[in-house]
Coordinates of C-alpha atoms in Angstrom, one line a residue:
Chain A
X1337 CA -6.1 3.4 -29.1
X1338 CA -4.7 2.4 -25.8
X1339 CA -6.3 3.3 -22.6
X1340 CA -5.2 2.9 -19.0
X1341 CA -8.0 3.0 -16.2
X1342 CA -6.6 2.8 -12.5
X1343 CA -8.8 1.6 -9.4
X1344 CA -9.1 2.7 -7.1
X1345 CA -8.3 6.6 -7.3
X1346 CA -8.0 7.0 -3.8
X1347 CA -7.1 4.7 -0.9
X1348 CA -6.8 5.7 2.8
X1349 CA -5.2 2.6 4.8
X1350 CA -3.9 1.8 8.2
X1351 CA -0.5 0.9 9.0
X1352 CA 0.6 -3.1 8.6
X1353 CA -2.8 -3.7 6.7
X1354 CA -2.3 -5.1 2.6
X1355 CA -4.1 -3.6 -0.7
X1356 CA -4.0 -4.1 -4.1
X1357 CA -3.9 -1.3 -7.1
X1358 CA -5.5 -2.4 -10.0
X1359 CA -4.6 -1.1 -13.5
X1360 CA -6.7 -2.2 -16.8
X1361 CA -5.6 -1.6 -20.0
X1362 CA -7.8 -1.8 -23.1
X1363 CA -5.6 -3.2 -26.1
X1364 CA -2.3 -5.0 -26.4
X1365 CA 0.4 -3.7 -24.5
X1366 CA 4.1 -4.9 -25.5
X1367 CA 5.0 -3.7 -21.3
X1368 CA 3.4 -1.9 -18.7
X1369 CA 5.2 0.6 -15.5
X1370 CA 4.6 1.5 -12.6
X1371 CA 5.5 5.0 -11.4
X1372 CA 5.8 6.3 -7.5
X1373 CA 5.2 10.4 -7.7
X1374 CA 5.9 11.9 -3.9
X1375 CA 3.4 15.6 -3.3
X1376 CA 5.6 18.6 -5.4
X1377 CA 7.8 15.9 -7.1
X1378 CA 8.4 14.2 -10.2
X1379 CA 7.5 10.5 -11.2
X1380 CA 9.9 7.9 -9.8
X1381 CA 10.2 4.7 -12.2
X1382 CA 9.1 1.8 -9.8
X1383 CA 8.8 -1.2 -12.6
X1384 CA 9.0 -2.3 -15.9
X1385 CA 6.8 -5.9 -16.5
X1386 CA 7.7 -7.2 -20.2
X1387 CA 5.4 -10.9 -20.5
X1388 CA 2.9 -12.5 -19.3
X1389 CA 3.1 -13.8 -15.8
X1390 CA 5.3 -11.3 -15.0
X1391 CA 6.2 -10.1 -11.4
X1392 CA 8.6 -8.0 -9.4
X1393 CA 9.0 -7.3 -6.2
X1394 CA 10.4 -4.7 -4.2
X1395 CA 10.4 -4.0 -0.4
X1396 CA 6.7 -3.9 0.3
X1397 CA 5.8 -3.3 -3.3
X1398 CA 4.9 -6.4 -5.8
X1399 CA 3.6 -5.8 -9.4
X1400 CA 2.3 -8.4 -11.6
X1401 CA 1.2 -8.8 -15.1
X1402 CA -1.5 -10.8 -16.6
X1403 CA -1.6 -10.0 -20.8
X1404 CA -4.6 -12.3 -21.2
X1405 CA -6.6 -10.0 -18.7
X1406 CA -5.1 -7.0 -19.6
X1407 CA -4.8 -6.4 -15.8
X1408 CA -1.6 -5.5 -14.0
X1409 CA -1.9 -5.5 -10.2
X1410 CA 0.5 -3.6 -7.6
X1411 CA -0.1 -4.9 -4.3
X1412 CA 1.3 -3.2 -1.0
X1413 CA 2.3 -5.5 1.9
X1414 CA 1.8 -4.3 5.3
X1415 CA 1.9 -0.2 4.3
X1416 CA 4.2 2.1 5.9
X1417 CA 3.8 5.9 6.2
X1418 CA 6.8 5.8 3.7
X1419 CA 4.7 4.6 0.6
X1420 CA 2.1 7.8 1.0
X1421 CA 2.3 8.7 -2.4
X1422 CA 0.5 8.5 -5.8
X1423 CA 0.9 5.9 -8.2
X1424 CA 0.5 5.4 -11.9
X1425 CA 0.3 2.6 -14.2
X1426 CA 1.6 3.3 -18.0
X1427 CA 1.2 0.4 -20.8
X1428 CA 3.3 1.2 -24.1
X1429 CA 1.2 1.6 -27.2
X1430 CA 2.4 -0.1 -30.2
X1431 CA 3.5 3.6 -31.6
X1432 CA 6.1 3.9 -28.1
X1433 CA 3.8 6.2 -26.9
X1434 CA 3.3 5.7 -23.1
X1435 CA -0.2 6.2 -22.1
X1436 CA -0.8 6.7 -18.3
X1437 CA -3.1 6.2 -15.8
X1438 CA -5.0 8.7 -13.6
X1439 CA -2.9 7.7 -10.9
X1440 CA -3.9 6.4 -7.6
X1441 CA -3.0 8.5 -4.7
X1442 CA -2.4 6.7 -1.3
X1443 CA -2.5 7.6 2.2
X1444 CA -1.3 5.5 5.0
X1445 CA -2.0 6.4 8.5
X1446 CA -0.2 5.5 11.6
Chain B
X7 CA 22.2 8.9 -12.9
X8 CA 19.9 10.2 -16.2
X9 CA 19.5 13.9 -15.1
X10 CA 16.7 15.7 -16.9
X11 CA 16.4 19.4 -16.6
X12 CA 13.5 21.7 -16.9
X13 CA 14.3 25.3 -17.0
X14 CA 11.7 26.6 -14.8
X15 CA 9.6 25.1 -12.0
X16 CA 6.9 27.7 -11.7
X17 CA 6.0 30.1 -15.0
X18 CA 3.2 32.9 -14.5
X19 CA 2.1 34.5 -18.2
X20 CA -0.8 36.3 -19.5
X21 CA -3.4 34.9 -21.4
X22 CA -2.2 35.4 -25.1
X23 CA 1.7 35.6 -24.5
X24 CA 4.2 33.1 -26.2
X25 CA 5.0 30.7 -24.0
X26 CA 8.8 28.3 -23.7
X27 CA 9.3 25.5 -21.9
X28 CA 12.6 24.0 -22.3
X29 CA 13.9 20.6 -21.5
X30 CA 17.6 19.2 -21.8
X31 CA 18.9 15.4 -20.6
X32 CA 22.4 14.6 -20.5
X33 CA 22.3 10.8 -21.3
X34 CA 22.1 10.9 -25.1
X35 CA 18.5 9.9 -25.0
X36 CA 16.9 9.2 -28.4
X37 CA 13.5 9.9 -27.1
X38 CA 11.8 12.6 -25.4
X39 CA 8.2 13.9 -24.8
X40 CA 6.4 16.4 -22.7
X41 CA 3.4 15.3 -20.9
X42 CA 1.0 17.9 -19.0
X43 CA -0.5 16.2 -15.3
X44 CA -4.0 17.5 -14.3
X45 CA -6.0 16.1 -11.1
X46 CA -8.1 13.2 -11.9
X47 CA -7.0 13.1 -16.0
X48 CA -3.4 11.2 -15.1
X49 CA -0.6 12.3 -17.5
X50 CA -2.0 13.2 -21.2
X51 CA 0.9 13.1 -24.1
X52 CA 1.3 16.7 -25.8
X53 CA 4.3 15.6 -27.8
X54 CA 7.1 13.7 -28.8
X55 CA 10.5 13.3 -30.7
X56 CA 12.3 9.9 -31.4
X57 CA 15.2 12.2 -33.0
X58 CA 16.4 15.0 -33.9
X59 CA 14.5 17.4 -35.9
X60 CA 11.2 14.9 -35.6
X61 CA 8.3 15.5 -34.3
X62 CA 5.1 12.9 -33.6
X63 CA 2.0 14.4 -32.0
X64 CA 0.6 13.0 -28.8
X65 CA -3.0 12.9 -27.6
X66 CA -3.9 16.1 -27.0
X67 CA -1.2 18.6 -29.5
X68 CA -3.9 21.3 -30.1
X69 CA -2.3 25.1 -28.7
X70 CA 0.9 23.1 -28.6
X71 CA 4.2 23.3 -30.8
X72 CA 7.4 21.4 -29.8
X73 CA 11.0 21.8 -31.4
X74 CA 14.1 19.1 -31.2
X75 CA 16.9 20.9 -32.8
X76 CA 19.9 19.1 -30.5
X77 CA 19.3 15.5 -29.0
X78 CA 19.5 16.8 -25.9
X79 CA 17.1 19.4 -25.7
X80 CA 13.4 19.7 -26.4
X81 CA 11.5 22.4 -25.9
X82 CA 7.2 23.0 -25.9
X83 CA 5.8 26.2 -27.4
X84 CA 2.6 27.9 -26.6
X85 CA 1.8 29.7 -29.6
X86 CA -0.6 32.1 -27.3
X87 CA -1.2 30.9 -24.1
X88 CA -4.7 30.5 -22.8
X89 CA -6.3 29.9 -19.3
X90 CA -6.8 26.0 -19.7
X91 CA -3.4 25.3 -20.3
X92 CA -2.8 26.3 -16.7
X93 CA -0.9 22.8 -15.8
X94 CA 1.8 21.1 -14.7
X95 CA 4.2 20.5 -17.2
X96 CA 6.1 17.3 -17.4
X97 CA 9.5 16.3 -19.7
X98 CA 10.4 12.9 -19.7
X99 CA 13.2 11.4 -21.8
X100 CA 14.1 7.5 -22.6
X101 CA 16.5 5.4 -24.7
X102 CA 15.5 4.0 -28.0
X103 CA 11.9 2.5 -28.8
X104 CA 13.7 -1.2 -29.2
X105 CA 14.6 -0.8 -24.9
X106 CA 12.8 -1.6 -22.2
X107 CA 13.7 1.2 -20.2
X108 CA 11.4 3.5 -18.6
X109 CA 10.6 7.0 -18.7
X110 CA 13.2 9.9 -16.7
X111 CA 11.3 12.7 -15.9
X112 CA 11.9 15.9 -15.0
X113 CA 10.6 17.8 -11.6
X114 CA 7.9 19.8 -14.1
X115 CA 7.1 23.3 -14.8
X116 CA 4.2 24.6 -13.3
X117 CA 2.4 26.8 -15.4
X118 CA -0.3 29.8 -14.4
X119 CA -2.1 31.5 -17.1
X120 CA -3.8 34.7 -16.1

């Protein structure tokens, strides 16, 4: 059975610094999102990654996939206030269930 | 834009009542599932549908029933509601299991049981 651990859970940063969200899964994953949920709202699709060696980028945001390692990364490049939100990591089981992560809430301070 | 609707945002019932949550997309989605979101567990899978009339249970179905009697609408039953299934609710709806696409969600019921 698929599971999705994210790390870390929490992250406090300062404005203009970089971090990286990691996301393990446990078995084969045919693709894995990334989800943006803002405090009171619903989940925002960020990405989709399909292969291996995958990556996307958007803004400040870049996601990569690495199959072999079962490790998908989303890295923030000098944070805003903007991207203060919680993010979650989903890999697709091979039933088309989409199994989640606990979600990784982030604060970024002026 | 996929639009997916749930009925209520914030529900208040009494331990034992008969709970409805309903859930409608207007893009013709084939799939659609309800997921409940509690602090530190992520988003767990109650249930599913790929079609209509189908059902496929998710990771934790126990109190749970779900029906999918149009595409368009799925809706979660709590046969008699009890105090730990005080949660946000979440419907989430995407095209078939062949496509990449991702998960639409709706803005989630949130659910008190007293």
């Amino acid at each position: 059975e698929l599971k999705v651990e994210q790390n870390p859970l929490f992250l406090s940063m300062q404005e203009g610094k970089n971090y990286t969200i990691y996301c393990n899964y446990s078995t084969t994953s045919d693709r894995l999102y990334w989800y943006r949920q803002d405090p009171g709202k619903s989940l925002e699709s960020l990405f989709v990654l399909l292969s291996n060696g995958a990556v996307k980028q958007e803004g400040r945001l870049m996601a990569s996939l690495d199959t072999k390692a079962r490790l998908s990364t989303l890295h923030i490049t000098a944070a805003v206030h903007d991207l203060s939100a919680t993010y979650f990591c989903a890999g697709s089981s091979n039933t088309g269930k989409l199994i989640f992560g606990q979600g990784t809430t982030l604060q970024v301070k002026p | 834009d996929v639009k997916v609707t749930q009925s209520s945002r914030y529900l208040v019932k009494r331990t034992g009542e008969k709970v409805f949550l309903e859930c409608v997309q207007d893009m013709d989605h084939e799939n659609m599932f309800w997921y409940r979101q509690d602090p530190g567990l992520g988003l767990r899978l109650i249930y599913f549908s790929y079609d209509v009339k189908m059902k496929e249970k998710g990771d934790i179905p126990e109190g749970y029933s779900v029906s999918r009697e149009k595409k368009e609408r799925f809706s979660l039953i709590l046969e008699s509601a009890s105090t730990n299934q005080t949660s946000m609710y979440l419907c989430a709806s995407s095209l078939g299991t062949a496509n990449n696409s991702p998960l639409h969600f709706g803005n989630g019921t949130r659910l008190t049981v007293t």
